[in-house]
CSV table of C-alpha atoms and ligand atoms in Angstrom, one decimal:
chain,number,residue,atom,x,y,z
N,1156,UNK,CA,65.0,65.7,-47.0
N,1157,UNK,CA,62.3,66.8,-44.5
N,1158,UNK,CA,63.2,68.1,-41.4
N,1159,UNK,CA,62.5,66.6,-38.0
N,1160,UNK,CA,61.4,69.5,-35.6
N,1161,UNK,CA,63.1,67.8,-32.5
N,1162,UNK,CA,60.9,68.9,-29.6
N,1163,UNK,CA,63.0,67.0,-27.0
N,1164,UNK,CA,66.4,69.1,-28.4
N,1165,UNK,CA,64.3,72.6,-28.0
N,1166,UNK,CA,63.1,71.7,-24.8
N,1167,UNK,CA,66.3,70.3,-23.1
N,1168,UNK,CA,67.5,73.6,-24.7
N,1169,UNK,CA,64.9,75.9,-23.1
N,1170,UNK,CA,65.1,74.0,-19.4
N,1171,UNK,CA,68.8,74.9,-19.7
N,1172,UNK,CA,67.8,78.3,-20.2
N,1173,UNK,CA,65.5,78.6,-17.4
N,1174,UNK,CA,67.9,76.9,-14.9
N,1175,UNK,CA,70.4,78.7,-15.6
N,1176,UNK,CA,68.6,82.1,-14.8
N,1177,UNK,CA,67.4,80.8,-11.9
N,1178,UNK,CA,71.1,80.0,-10.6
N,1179,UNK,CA,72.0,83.5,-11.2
N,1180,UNK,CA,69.0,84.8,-9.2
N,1181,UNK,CA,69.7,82.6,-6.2
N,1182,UNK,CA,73.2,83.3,-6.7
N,1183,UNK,CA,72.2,87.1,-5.9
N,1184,UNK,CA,70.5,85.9,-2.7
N,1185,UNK,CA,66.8,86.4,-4.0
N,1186,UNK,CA,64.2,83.4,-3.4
N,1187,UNK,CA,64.3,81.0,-6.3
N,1188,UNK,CA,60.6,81.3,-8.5
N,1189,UNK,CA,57.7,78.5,-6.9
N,1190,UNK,CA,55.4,76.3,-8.6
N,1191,UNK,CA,52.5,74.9,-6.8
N,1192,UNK,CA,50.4,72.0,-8.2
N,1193,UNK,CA,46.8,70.9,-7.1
N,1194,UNK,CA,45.8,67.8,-8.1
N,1195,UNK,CA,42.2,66.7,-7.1
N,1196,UNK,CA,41.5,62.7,-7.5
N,1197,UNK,CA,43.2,59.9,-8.8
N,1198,UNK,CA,43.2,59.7,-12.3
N,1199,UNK,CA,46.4,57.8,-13.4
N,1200,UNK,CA,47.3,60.0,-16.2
N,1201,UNK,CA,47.1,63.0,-14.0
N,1202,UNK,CA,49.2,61.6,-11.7
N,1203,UNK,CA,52.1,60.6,-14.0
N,1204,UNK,CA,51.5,64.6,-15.9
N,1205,UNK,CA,52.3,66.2,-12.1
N,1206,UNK,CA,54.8,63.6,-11.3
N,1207,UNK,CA,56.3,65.2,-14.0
N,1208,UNK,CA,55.8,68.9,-13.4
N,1209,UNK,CA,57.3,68.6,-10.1
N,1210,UNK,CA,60.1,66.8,-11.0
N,1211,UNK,CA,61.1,69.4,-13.6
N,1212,UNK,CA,60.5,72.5,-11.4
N,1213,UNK,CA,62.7,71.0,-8.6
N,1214,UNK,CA,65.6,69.8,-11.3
N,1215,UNK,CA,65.6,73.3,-13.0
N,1216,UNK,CA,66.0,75.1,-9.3
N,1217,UNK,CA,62.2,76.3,-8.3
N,1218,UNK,CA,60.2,75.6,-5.3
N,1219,UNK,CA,57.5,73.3,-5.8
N,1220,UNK,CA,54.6,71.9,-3.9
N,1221,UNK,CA,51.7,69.5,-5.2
N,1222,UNK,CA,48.5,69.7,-3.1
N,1223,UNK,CA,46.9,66.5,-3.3
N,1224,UNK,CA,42.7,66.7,-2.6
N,1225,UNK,CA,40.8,64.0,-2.2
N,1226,UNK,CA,38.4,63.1,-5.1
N,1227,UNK,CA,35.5,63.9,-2.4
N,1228,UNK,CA,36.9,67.4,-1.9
N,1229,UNK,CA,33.9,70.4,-1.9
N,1230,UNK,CA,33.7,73.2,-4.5
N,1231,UNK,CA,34.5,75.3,-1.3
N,1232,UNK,CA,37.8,73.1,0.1
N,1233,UNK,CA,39.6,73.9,-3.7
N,1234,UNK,CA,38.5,77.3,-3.8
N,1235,UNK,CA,40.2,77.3,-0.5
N,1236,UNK,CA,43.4,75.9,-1.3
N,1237,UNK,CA,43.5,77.7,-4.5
N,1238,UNK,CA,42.9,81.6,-2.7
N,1239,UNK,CA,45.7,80.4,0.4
N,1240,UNK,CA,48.5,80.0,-2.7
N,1241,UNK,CA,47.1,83.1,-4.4
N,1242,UNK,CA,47.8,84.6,-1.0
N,1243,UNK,CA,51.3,83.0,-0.5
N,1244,UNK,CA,54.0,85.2,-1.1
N,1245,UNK,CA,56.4,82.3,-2.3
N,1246,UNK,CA,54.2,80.9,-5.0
N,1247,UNK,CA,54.6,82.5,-8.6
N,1248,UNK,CA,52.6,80.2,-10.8
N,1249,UNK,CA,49.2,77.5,-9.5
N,1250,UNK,CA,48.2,75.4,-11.5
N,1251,UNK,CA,45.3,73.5,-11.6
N,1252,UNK,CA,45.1,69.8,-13.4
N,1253,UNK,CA,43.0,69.0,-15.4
N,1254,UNK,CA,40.4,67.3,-15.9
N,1255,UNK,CA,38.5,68.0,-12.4
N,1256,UNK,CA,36.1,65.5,-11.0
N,1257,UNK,CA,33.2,66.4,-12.3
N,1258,UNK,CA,31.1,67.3,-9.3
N,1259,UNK,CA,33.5,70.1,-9.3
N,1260,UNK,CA,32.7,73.6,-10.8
N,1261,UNK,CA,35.8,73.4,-13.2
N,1262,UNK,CA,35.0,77.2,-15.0
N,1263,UNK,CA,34.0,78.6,-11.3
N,1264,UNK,CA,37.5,77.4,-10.0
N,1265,UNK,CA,39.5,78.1,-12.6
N,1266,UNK,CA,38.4,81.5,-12.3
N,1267,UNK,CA,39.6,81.5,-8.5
N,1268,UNK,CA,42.9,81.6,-9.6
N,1269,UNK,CA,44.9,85.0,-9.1
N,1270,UNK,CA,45.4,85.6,-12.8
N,1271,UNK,CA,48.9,87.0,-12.7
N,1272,UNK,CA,50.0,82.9,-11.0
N,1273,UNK,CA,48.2,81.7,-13.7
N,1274,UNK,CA,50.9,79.8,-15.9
N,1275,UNK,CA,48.0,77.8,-17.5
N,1276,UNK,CA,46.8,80.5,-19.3
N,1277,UNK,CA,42.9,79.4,-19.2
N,1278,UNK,CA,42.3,82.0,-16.6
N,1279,UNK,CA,39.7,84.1,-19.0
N,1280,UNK,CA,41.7,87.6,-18.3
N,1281,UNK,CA,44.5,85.5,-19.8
N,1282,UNK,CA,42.1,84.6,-22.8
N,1283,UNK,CA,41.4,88.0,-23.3
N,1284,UNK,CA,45.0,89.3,-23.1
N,1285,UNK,CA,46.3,86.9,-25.4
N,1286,UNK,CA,43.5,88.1,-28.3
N,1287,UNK,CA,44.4,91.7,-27.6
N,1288,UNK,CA,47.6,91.8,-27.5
N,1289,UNK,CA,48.6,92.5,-24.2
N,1290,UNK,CA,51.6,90.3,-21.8
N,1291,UNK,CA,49.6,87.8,-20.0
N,1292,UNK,CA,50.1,84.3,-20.3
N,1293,UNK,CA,49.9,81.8,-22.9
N,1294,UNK,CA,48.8,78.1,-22.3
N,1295,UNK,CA,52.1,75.8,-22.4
N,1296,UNK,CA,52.0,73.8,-25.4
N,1297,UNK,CA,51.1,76.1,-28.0
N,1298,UNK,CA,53.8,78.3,-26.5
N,1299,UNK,CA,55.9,75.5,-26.9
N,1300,UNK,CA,54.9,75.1,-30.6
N,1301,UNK,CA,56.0,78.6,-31.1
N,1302,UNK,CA,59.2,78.2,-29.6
N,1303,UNK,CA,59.7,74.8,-31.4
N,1304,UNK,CA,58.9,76.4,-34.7
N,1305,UNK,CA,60.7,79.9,-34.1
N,1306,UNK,CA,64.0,77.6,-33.0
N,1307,UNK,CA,64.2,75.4,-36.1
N,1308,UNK,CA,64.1,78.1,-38.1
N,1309,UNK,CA,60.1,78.0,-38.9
N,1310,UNK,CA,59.3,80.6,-41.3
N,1311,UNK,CA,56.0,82.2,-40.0
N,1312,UNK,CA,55.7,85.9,-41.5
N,1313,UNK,CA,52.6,85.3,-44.0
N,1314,UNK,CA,51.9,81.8,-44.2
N,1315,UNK,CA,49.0,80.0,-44.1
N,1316,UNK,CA,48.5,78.3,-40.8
N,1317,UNK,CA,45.6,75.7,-40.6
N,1318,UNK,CA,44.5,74.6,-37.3
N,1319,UNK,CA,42.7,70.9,-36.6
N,1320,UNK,CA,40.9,70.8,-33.2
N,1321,UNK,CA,39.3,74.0,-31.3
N,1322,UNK,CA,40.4,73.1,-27.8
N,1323,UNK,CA,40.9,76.0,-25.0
N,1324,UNK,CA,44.0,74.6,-24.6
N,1325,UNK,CA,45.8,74.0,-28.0
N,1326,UNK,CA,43.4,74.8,-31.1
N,1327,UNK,CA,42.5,78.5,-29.4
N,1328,UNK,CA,45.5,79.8,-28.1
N,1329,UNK,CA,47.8,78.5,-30.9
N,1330,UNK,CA,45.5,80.5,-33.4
N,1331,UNK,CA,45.3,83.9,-31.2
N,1332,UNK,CA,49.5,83.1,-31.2
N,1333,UNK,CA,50.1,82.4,-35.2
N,1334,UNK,CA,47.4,85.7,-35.7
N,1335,UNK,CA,50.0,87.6,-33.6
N,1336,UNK,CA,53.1,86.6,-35.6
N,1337,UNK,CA,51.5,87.6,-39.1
N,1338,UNK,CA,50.5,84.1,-40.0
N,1339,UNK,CA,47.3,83.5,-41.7
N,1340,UNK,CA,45.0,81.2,-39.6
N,1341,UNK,CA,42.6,79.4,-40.5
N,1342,UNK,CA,40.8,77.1,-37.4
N,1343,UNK,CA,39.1,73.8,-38.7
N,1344,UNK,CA,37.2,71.4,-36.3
N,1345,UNK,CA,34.7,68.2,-36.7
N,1346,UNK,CA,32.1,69.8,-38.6
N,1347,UNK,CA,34.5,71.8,-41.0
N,1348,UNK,CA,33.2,70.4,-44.8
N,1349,UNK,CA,36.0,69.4,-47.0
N,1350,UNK,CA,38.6,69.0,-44.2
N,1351,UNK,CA,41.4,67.3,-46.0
N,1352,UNK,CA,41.1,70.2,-48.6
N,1353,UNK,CA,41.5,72.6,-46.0
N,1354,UNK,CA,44.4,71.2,-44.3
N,1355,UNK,CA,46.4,71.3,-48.2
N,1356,UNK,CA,46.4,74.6,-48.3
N,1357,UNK,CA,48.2,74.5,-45.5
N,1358,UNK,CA,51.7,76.1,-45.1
N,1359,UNK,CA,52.1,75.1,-41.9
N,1360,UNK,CA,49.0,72.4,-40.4
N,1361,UNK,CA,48.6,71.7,-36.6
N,1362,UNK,CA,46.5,68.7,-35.9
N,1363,UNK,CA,45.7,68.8,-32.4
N,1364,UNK,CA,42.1,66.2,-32.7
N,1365,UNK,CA,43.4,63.3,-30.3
N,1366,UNK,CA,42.8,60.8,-33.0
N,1367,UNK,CA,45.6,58.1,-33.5
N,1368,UNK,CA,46.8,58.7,-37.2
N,1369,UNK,CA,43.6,60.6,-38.5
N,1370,UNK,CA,45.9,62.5,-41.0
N,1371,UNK,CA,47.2,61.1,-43.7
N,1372,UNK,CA,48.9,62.3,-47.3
N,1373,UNK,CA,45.5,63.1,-48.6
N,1374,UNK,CA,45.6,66.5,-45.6
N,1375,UNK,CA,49.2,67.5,-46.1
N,1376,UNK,CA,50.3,69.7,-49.5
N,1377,UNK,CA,54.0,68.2,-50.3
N,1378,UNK,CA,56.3,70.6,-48.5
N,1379,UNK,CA,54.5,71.8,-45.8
N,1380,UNK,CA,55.6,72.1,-41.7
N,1381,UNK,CA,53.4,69.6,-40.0
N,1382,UNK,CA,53.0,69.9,-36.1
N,1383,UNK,CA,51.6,66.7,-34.2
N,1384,UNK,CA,50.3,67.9,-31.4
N,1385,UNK,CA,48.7,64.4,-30.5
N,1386,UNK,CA,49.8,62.0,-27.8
N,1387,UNK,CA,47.3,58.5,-28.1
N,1388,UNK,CA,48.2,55.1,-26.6
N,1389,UNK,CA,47.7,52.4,-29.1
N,1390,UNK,CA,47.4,48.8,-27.9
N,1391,UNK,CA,45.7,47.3,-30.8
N,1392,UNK,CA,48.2,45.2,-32.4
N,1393,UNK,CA,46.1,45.3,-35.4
N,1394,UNK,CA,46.1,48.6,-35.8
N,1395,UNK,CA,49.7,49.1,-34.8
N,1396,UNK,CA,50.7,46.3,-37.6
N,1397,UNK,CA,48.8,48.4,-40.1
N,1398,UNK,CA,50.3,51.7,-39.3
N,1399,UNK,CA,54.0,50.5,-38.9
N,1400,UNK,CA,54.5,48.0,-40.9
N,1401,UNK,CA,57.3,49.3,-42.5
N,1402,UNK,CA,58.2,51.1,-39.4
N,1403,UNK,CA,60.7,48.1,-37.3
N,1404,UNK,CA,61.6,50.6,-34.2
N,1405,UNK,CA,57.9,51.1,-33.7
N,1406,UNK,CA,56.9,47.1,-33.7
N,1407,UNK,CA,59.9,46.3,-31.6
N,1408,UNK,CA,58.7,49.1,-28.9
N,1409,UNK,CA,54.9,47.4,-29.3
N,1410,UNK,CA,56.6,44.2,-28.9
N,1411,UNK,CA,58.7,45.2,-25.5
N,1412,UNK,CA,55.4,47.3,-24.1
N,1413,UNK,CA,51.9,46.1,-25.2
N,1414,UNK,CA,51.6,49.4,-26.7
N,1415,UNK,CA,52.6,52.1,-28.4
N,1416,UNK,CA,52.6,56.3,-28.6
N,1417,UNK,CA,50.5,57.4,-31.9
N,1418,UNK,CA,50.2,61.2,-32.6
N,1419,UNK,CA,47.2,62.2,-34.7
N,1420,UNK,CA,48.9,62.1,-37.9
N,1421,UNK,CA,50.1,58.6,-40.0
N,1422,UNK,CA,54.1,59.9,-39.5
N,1423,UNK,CA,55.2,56.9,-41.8
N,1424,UNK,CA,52.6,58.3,-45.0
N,1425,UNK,CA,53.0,61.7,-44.3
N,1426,UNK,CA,57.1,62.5,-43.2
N,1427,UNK,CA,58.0,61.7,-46.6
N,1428,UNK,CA,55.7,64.3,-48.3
N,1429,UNK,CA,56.1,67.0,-45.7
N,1430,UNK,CA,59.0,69.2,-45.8
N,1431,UNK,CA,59.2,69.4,-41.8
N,1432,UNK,CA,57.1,67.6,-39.3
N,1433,UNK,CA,57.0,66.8,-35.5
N,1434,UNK,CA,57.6,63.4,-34.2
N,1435,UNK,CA,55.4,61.4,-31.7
N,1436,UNK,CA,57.1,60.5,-28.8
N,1437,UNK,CA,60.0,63.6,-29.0
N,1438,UNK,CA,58.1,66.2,-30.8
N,1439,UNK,CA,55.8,68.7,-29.2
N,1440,UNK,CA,55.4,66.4,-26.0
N,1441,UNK,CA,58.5,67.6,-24.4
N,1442,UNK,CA,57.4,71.3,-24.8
N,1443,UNK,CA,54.4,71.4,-22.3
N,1444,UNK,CA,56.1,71.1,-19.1
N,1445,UNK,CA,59.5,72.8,-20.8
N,1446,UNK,CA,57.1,76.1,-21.0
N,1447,UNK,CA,55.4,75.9,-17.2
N,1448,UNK,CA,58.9,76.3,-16.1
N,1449,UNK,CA,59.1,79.5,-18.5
N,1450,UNK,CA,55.6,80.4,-17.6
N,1451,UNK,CA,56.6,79.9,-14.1
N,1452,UNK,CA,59.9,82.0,-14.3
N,1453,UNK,CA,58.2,84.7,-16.3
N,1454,UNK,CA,55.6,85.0,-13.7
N,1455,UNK,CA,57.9,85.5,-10.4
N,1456,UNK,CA,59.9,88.4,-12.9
N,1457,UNK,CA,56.3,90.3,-13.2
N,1458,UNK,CA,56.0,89.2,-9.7
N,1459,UNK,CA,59.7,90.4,-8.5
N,1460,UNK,CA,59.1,93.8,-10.5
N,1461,UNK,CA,62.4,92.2,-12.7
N,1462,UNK,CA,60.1,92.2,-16.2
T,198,GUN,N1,45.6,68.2,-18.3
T,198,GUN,C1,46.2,67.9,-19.5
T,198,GUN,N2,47.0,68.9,-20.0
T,198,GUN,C2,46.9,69.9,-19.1
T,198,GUN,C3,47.5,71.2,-19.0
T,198,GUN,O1,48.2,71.6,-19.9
T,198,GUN,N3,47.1,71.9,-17.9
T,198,GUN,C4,46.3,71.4,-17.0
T,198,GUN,N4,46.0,72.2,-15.9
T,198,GUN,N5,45.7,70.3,-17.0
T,198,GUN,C5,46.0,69.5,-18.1
């Protein structure tokens, strides 16, 4: 029977967690930990992400506060915003959502943020203290692979991990992360020759390539723990038809909304051969903003002197 790593169970678990710390701190009197959110433009999906993020922080007990800038804003009015919350006593974690504009100097203000409130983890000091081994932070959903694997009983001592997609924010830090809990890695991307031979050698494959159901049984050795770290919108009904045909929950949810959540792996061809795999919705999703509220918390202990 393969196992379904149940992302949306690990991270209800964790937000527990986290909540329930933070009761016991403001139960003692101290502030609770804050969040603050900057969110330059409009872009829709942005939007719904740090509807999101707020909502969590406030249900699990933080502060939290979303600086909306206009699409218009100046390299200089972020920089701004971003040095008054490094300055602000009451904010432990900023983070910045992405993508920016693009008449903004993303790198430039990225690097603006006071690296010890950075609970993205793309601040470059937090780069470099992931690959050498020092406390820092990690960005949120490979840390919420970790934890997702690490709670269902994932075996990672000495297996071979194979990684598909070199993004700073999954592919790079979810490599530096496997390296550091004695898993072989091995980091393939677009150019890689012989990709699907790669990926079956693969104890434990990560396809994080943001293309709807690239991976199919030819990638995935029978047995192996397969993460989906994709999230794509399909509304080709087509294509949807194709995929789940055999698959009656999936048509009936095309049916209801015009279109449907597709991870980068064919979950109907390949959850039979694997011997434990992510779904898409409920799998790895549910982790990312789970592990800001970590990242968060962790940050106002450093903060607090309490870690
Ligand atoms: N945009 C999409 N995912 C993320 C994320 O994890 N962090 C930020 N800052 N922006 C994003």
């Amino acid at each position: 029977m393969t196992q379904i790593l149940d992302g949306k169970r690990v991270g209800d678990e964790i937000r527990n967690e986290v909540a329930a710390e933070i009761a016991a701190l403001t139960g003692d009197r101290r502030r609770p930990p804050g969040l603050a959110v900057v969110l330059v433009g409009e872009d829709p999906a942005s939007q719904v992400y740090v509807a999101s993020k707020g909502k969590a922080a406030t249900i699990a007990g933080m502060t939290e506060r979303t600086l909306r800038l206009s699409a218009a804003a100046t390299p200089g009015e972020v920089r701004r915003t971003i040095e008054e919350l490094n300055a602000d006593s009451e904010v432990d974690g900023i983070l910045v959502q992405l993508p920016l504009p693009e008449s903004l100097p993303e790198r430039e203000l990225l690097l603006a943020i006071d690296p010890d409130k950075d609970v993205d983890g793309l601040h470059p000091m937090n780069v470099g203290r992931l690959w050498s081994g020092e406390p820092g932070f990690v960005p949120c959903t490979p840390f919420g692979i970790l934890e997702l694997l690490e709670r269902s009983g994932v075996e990672l001592i000495g297996r071979h991990a194979v990684i598909v997609g070199r993004s700073r924010l999954v592919g790079k830090p979810m490599a530096g992360l496997l390296l550091a809990e004695h898993c072989t890695v091995t980091m393939c991307h677009s150019r890689t020759a012989d990709l699907p031979g790669e990926c079956r050698r693969a104890d434990i494959l990560m396809a994080a390539i943001g293309r709807p159901a690239f991976f199919g049984p030819e990638h995935v050795r029978e047995g192996a723990v397969v993460v989906d770290v994709g999230i794509n919108r399909l509304d080709d009904a087509d294509e949807v038809q194709r995929l789940f045909a055999d698959s009656p929950k999936k048509l009936r949810a095309f049916a209801r909304r015009g279109s449907v959540l597709v991870g980068d792996v064919d979950y109907p061809k390949v959850a039979p051969i694997a011997g434990a795999i992510t779904p898409v919705p409920g799998g790895v999703g549910p982790l990312t903003v789970t592990m800001l509220l970590a990242n968060t918390l962790l940050a106002y202990k450093r903060r607090e002197g309490m870690e």
